[in-house]
mmCIF file of C-alpha atoms and ligand atoms in Angstrom:
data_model
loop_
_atom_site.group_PDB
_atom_site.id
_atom_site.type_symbol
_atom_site.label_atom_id
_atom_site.label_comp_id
_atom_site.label_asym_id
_atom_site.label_seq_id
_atom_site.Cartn_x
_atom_site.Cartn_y
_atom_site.Cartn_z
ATOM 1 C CA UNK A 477 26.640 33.044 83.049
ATOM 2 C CA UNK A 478 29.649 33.922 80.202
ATOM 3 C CA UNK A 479 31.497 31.209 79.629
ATOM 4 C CA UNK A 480 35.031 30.845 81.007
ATOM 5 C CA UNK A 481 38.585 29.658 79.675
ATOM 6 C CA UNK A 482 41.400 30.021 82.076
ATOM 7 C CA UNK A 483 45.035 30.887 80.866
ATOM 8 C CA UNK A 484 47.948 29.710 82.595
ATOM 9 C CA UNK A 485 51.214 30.683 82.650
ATOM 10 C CA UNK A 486 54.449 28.585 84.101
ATOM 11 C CA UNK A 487 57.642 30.132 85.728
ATOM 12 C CA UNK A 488 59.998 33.007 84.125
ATOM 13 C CA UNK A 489 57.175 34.199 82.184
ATOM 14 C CA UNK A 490 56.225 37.344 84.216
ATOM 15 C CA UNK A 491 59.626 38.111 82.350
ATOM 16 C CA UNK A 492 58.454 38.150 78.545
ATOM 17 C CA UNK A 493 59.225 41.114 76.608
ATOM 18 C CA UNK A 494 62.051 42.130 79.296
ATOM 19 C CA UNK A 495 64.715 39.419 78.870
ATOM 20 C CA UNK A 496 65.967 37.460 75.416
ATOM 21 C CA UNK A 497 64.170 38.739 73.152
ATOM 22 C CA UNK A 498 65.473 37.190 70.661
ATOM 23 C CA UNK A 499 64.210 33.774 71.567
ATOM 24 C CA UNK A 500 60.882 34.682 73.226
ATOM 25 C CA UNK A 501 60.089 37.726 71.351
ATOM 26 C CA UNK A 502 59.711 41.905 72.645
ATOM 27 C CA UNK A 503 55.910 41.102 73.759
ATOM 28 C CA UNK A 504 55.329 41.168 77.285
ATOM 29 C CA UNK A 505 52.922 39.203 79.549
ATOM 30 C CA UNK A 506 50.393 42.026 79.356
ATOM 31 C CA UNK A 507 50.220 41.627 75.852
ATOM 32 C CA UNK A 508 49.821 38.480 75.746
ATOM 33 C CA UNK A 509 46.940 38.773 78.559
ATOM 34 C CA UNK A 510 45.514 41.562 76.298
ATOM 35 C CA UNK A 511 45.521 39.374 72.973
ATOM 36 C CA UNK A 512 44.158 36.407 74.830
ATOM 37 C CA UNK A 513 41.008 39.281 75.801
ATOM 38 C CA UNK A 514 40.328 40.485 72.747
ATOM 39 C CA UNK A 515 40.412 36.713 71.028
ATOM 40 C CA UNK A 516 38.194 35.425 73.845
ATOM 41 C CA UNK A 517 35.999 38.071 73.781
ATOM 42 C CA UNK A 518 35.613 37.190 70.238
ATOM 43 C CA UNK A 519 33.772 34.082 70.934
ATOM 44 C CA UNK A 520 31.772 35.370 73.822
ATOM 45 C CA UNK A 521 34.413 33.962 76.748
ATOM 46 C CA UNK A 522 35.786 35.206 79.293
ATOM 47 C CA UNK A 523 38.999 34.645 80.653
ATOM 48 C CA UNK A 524 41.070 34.107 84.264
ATOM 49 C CA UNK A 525 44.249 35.027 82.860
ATOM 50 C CA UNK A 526 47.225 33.876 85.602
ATOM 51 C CA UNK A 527 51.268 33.570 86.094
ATOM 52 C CA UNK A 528 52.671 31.528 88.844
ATOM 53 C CA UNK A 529 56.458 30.288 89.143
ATOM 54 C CA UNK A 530 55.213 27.719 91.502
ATOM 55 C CA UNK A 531 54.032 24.815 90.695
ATOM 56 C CA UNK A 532 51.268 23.773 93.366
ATOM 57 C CA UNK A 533 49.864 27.050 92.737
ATOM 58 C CA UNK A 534 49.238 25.966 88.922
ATOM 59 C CA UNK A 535 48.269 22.723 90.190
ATOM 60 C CA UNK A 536 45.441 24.458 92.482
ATOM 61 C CA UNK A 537 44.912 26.743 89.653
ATOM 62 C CA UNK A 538 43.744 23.886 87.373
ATOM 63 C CA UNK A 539 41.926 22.487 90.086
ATOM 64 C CA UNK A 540 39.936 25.939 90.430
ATOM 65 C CA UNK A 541 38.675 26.125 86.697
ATOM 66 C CA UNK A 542 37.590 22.245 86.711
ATOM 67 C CA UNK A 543 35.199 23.395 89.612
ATOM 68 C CA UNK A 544 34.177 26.487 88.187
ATOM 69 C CA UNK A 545 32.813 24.696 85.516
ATOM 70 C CA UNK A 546 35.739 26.170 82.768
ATOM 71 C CA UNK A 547 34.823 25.499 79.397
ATOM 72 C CA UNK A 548 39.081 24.663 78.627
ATOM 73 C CA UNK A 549 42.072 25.802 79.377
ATOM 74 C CA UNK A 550 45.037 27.214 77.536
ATOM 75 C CA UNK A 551 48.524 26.101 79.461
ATOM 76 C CA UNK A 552 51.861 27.211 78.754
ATOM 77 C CA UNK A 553 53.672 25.168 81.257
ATOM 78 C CA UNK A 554 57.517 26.707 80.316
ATOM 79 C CA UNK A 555 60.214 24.993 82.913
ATOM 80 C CA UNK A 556 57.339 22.425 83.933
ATOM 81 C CA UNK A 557 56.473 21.237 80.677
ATOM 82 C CA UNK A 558 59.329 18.499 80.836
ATOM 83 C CA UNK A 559 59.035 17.951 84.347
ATOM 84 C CA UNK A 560 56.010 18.176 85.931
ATOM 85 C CA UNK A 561 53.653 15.245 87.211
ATOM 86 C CA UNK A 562 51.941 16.727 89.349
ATOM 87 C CA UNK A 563 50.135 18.971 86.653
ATOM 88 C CA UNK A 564 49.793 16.406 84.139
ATOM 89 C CA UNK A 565 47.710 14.885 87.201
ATOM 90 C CA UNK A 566 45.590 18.085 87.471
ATOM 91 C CA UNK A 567 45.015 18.466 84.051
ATOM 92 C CA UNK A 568 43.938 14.443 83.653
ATOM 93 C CA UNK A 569 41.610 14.986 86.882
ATOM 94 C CA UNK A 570 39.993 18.009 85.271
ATOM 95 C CA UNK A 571 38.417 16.700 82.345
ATOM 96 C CA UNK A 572 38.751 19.925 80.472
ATOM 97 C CA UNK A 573 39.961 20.640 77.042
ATOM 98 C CA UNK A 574 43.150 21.675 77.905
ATOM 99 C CA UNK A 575 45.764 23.143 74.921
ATOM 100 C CA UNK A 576 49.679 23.383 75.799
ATOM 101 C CA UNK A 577 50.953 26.422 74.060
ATOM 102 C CA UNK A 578 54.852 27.074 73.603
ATOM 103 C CA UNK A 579 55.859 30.225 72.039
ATOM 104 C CA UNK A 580 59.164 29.046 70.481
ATOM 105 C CA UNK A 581 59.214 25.496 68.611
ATOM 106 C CA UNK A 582 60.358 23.276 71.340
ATOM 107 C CA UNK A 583 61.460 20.835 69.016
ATOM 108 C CA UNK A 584 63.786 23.074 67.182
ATOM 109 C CA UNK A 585 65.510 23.900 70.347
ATOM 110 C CA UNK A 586 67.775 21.729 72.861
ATOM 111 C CA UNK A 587 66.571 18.172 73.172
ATOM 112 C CA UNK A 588 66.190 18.262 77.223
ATOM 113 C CA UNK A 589 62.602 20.894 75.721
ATOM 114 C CA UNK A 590 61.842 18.081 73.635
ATOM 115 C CA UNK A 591 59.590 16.041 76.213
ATOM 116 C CA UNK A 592 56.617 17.247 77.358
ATOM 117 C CA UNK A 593 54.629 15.655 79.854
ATOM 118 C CA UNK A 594 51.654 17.905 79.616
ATOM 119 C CA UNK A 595 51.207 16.900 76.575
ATOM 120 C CA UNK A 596 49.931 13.651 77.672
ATOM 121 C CA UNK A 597 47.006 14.843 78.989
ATOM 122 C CA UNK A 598 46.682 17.989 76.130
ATOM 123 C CA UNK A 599 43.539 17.683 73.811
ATOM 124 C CA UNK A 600 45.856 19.765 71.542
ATOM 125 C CA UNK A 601 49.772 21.274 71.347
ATOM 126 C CA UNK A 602 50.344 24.467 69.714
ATOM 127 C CA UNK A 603 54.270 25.631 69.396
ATOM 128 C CA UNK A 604 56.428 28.212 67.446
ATOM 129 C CA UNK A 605 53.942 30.695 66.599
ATOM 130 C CA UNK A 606 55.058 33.372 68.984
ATOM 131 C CA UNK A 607 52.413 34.790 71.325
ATOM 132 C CA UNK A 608 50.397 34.127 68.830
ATOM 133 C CA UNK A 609 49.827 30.678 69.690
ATOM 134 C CA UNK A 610 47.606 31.808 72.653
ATOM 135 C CA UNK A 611 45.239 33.212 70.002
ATOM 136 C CA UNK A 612 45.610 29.959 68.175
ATOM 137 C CA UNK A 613 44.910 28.001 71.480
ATOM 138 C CA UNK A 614 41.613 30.116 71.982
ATOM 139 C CA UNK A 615 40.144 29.887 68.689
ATOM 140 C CA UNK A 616 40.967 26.289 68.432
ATOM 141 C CA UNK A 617 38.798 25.832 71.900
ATOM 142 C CA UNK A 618 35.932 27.876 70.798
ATOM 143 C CA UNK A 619 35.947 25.943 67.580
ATOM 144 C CA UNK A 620 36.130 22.654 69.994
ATOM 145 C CA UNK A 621 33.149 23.626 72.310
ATOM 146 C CA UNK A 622 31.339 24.645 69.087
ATOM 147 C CA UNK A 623 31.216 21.429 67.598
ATOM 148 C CA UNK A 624 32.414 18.709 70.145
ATOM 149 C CA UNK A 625 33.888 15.341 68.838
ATOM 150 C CA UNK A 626 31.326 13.028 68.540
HETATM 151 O O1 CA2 B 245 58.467 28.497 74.240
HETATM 152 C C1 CA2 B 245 57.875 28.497 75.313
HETATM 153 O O2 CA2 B 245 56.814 29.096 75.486
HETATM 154 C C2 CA2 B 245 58.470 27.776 76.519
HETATM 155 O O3 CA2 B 245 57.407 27.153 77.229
HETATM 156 C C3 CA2 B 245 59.138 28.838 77.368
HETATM 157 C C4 CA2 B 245 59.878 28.255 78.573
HETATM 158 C C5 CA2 B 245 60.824 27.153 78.151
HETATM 159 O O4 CA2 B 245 61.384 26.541 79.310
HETATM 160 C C6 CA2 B 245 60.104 26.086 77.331
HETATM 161 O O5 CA2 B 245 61.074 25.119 76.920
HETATM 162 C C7 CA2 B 245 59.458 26.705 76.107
HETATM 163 C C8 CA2 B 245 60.679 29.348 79.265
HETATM 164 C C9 CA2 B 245 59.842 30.464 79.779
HETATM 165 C C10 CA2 B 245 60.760 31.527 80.286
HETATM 166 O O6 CA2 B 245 60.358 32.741 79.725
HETATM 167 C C11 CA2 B 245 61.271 33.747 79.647
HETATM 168 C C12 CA2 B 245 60.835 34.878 79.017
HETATM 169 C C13 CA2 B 245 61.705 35.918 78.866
HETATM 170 C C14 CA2 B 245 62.996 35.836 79.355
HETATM 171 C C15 CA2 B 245 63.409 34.700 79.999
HETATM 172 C C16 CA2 B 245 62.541 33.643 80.151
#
Protein backbone atom coordinates (compact mmCIF):
# COMPACT_ATOMS: atom_id res chain seq x y z
CA UNK A 1 0.00 0.00 0.00
CA UNK A 2 1.74 3.71 -1.06
CA UNK A 3 2.51 5.43 1.69
CA UNK A 4 0.47 8.44 2.82
CA UNK A 5 1.17 12.12 4.16
CA UNK A 6 -1.85 14.22 4.73
CA UNK A 7 -1.79 18.10 4.12
CA UNK A 8 -3.82 20.36 6.04
CA UNK A 9 -4.89 23.56 5.56
CA UNK A 10 -6.50 26.12 8.34
CA UNK A 11 -9.17 28.88 7.64
CA UNK A 12 -8.93 31.79 4.84
CA UNK A 13 -6.73 29.68 2.87
CA UNK A 14 -9.19 28.47 0.15
CA UNK A 15 -8.44 32.29 -0.53
CA UNK A 16 -4.60 32.17 -1.57
CA UNK A 17 -3.69 33.65 -4.75
CA UNK A 18 -7.14 35.74 -4.75
CA UNK A 19 -6.70 38.20 -1.86
CA UNK A 20 -3.27 40.17 -0.56
CA UNK A 21 -1.04 39.13 -2.54
CA UNK A 22 1.38 40.92 -1.41
CA UNK A 23 1.67 39.21 1.92
CA UNK A 24 0.68 35.64 0.95
CA UNK A 25 1.88 35.61 -2.51
CA UNK A 26 -0.28 35.22 -6.32
CA UNK A 27 -0.23 31.21 -5.82
CA UNK A 28 -3.42 29.73 -5.19
CA UNK A 29 -4.48 26.67 -3.12
CA UNK A 30 -4.40 24.50 -6.24
CA UNK A 31 -0.97 25.23 -6.64
CA UNK A 32 0.00 24.63 -3.68
CA UNK A 33 -2.03 21.14 -3.74
CA UNK A 34 -0.25 20.58 -7.13
CA UNK A 35 3.41 21.30 -5.74
CA UNK A 36 2.72 19.27 -2.66
CA UNK A 37 1.85 16.20 -5.65
CA UNK A 38 4.58 16.45 -7.58
CA UNK A 39 7.11 16.69 -4.30
CA UNK A 40 5.31 13.72 -2.74
CA UNK A 41 5.24 11.83 -5.61
CA UNK A 42 8.87 12.32 -5.59
CA UNK A 43 9.43 10.13 -2.69
CA UNK A 44 6.87 7.54 -3.57
CA UNK A 45 3.84 9.21 -1.21
CA UNK A 46 0.82 9.95 -1.66
CA UNK A 47 -1.08 12.64 -0.38
CA UNK A 48 -4.84 13.64 1.22
CA UNK A 49 -4.50 17.14 0.45
CA UNK A 50 -7.50 19.19 2.57
CA UNK A 51 -8.85 22.92 3.53
CA UNK A 52 -11.26 23.39 6.30
CA UNK A 53 -12.13 26.86 8.08
CA UNK A 54 -13.42 24.84 10.91
CA UNK A 55 -11.66 23.70 13.38
CA UNK A 56 -13.26 20.26 14.59
CA UNK A 57 -13.14 19.32 11.10
CA UNK A 58 -9.14 19.64 11.22
CA UNK A 59 -9.30 18.13 14.50
CA UNK A 60 -11.21 14.94 12.94
CA UNK A 61 -8.99 15.35 10.04
CA UNK A 62 -5.87 14.61 12.14
CA UNK A 63 -7.63 12.04 13.83
CA UNK A 64 -8.34 10.30 10.30
CA UNK A 65 -4.58 10.08 9.13
CA UNK A 66 -3.37 8.74 12.73
CA UNK A 67 -5.81 5.76 11.93
CA UNK A 68 -5.00 5.39 8.49
CA UNK A 69 -1.72 4.65 9.45
CA UNK A 70 -0.20 8.30 7.82
CA UNK A 71 3.35 8.26 7.61
CA UNK A 72 3.27 12.49 8.83
CA UNK A 73 1.57 15.26 8.30
CA UNK A 74 2.25 18.70 6.94
CA UNK A 75 -0.12 21.46 8.91
CA UNK A 76 -0.52 24.94 8.14
CA UNK A 77 -2.80 25.87 10.91
CA UNK A 78 -3.21 29.93 9.75
CA UNK A 79 -5.87 31.71 12.34
CA UNK A 80 -5.51 28.48 14.65
CA UNK A 81 -1.95 28.41 14.97
CA UNK A 82 -2.10 30.91 18.04
CA UNK A 83 -5.19 29.66 19.30
CA UNK A 84 -6.02 26.35 19.01
CA UNK A 85 -5.93 23.52 21.80
CA UNK A 86 -7.90 21.42 20.61
CA UNK A 87 -5.49 20.57 17.60
CA UNK A 88 -2.42 20.71 19.48
CA UNK A 89 -4.42 17.78 21.34
CA UNK A 90 -4.96 15.92 18.01
CA UNK A 91 -1.71 16.29 16.82
CA UNK A 92 -0.08 15.06 20.47
CA UNK A 93 -2.70 12.01 20.33
CA UNK A 94 -1.55 11.11 16.84
CA UNK A 95 1.90 10.26 17.25
CA UNK A 96 2.78 11.32 13.76
CA UNK A 97 5.54 13.45 12.49
CA UNK A 98 3.72 16.36 12.11
CA UNK A 99 5.53 19.78 10.40
CA UNK A 100 3.72 23.33 10.89
CA UNK A 101 4.30 25.24 7.75
CA UNK A 102 3.64 29.16 7.55
CA UNK A 103 4.09 30.78 4.30
CA UNK A 104 5.06 34.28 5.55
CA UNK A 105 7.68 34.55 8.58
CA UNK A 106 5.40 34.76 11.48
CA UNK A 107 7.92 36.25 13.48
CA UNK A 108 8.54 39.14 11.23
CA UNK A 109 4.95 40.03 11.36
CA UNK A 110 2.59 41.38 14.32
CA UNK A 111 3.46 39.87 17.66
CA UNK A 112 -0.28 38.44 18.41
CA UNK A 113 1.34 35.59 15.05
CA UNK A 114 4.17 35.19 17.20
CA UNK A 115 2.79 32.19 19.43
CA UNK A 116 2.12 29.12 18.11
CA UNK A 117 0.64 26.43 19.93
CA UNK A 118 1.02 23.80 17.29
CA UNK A 119 4.23 24.10 17.54
CA UNK A 120 4.31 22.33 20.74
CA UNK A 121 3.47 19.27 19.48
CA UNK A 122 5.45 19.95 15.77
CA UNK A 123 8.46 17.51 15.12
CA UNK A 124 9.52 20.50 12.93
CA UNK A 125 8.40 24.43 11.97
CA UNK A 126 9.01 25.65 8.60
CA UNK A 127 8.09 29.60 7.94
CA UNK A 128 8.77 32.39 5.32
CA UNK A 129 9.54 30.41 2.39
CA UNK A 130 6.37 31.06 0.48
CA UNK A 131 4.45 28.01 -0.73
CA UNK A 132 7.44 26.68 -0.92
CA UNK A 133 7.62 25.64 2.53
CA UNK A 134 5.09 22.81 1.78
CA UNK A 135 7.79 21.34 -0.48
CA UNK A 136 10.22 21.93 2.31
CA UNK A 137 7.77 20.23 4.83
CA UNK A 138 7.56 17.09 2.45
CA UNK A 139 11.06 16.53 1.74
CA UNK A 140 11.99 17.11 5.28
CA UNK A 141 9.36 14.08 6.18
CA UNK A 142 10.58 11.77 3.57
CA UNK A 143 14.07 12.48 4.74
CA UNK A 144 12.57 11.77 8.47
CA UNK A 145 10.87 8.37 7.63
CA UNK A 146 14.07 7.56 5.69
CA UNK A 147 16.30 7.59 8.45
CA UNK A 148 14.29 7.86 11.80
CA UNK A 149 16.00 9.36 14.97
CA UNK A 150 17.46 6.80 16.79
O1 LIG B 1 1.83 32.58 6.81
C1 LIG B 1 0.96 31.73 6.97
O2 LIG B 1 0.90 30.71 6.28
C2 LIG B 1 -0.13 31.93 8.01
O3 LIG B 1 -0.39 30.67 8.62
C3 LIG B 1 -1.35 32.43 7.26
C4 LIG B 1 -2.52 32.78 8.19
C5 LIG B 1 -2.07 33.71 9.29
O4 LIG B 1 -3.14 33.90 10.22
C6 LIG B 1 -0.87 33.16 10.05
O5 LIG B 1 -0.47 34.12 11.02
C7 LIG B 1 0.28 32.90 9.09
C8 LIG B 1 -3.63 33.45 7.40
C9 LIG B 1 -4.19 32.59 6.32
C10 LIG B 1 -5.14 33.42 5.53
O6 LIG B 1 -4.82 33.28 4.18
C11 LIG B 1 -5.21 34.25 3.31
C12 LIG B 1 -4.80 34.09 2.02
C13 LIG B 1 -5.12 35.04 1.10
C14 LIG B 1 -5.86 36.15 1.47
C15 LIG B 1 -6.29 36.29 2.76
C16 LIG B 1 -5.96 35.33 3.70
Amino acid sequence: MAKTLFVLNGPNLNLLGTREPHIYGAATLKDVQALCETTARKHGFEIVFRQSNIEGEIVTWIQEAAAAGAVGIVINPAGYTTTSVAILDAILAAKIPTIEIHITNIHAREEFRHHSYISKGAKAVICGFGISGYALAIDGLAALHANPPK
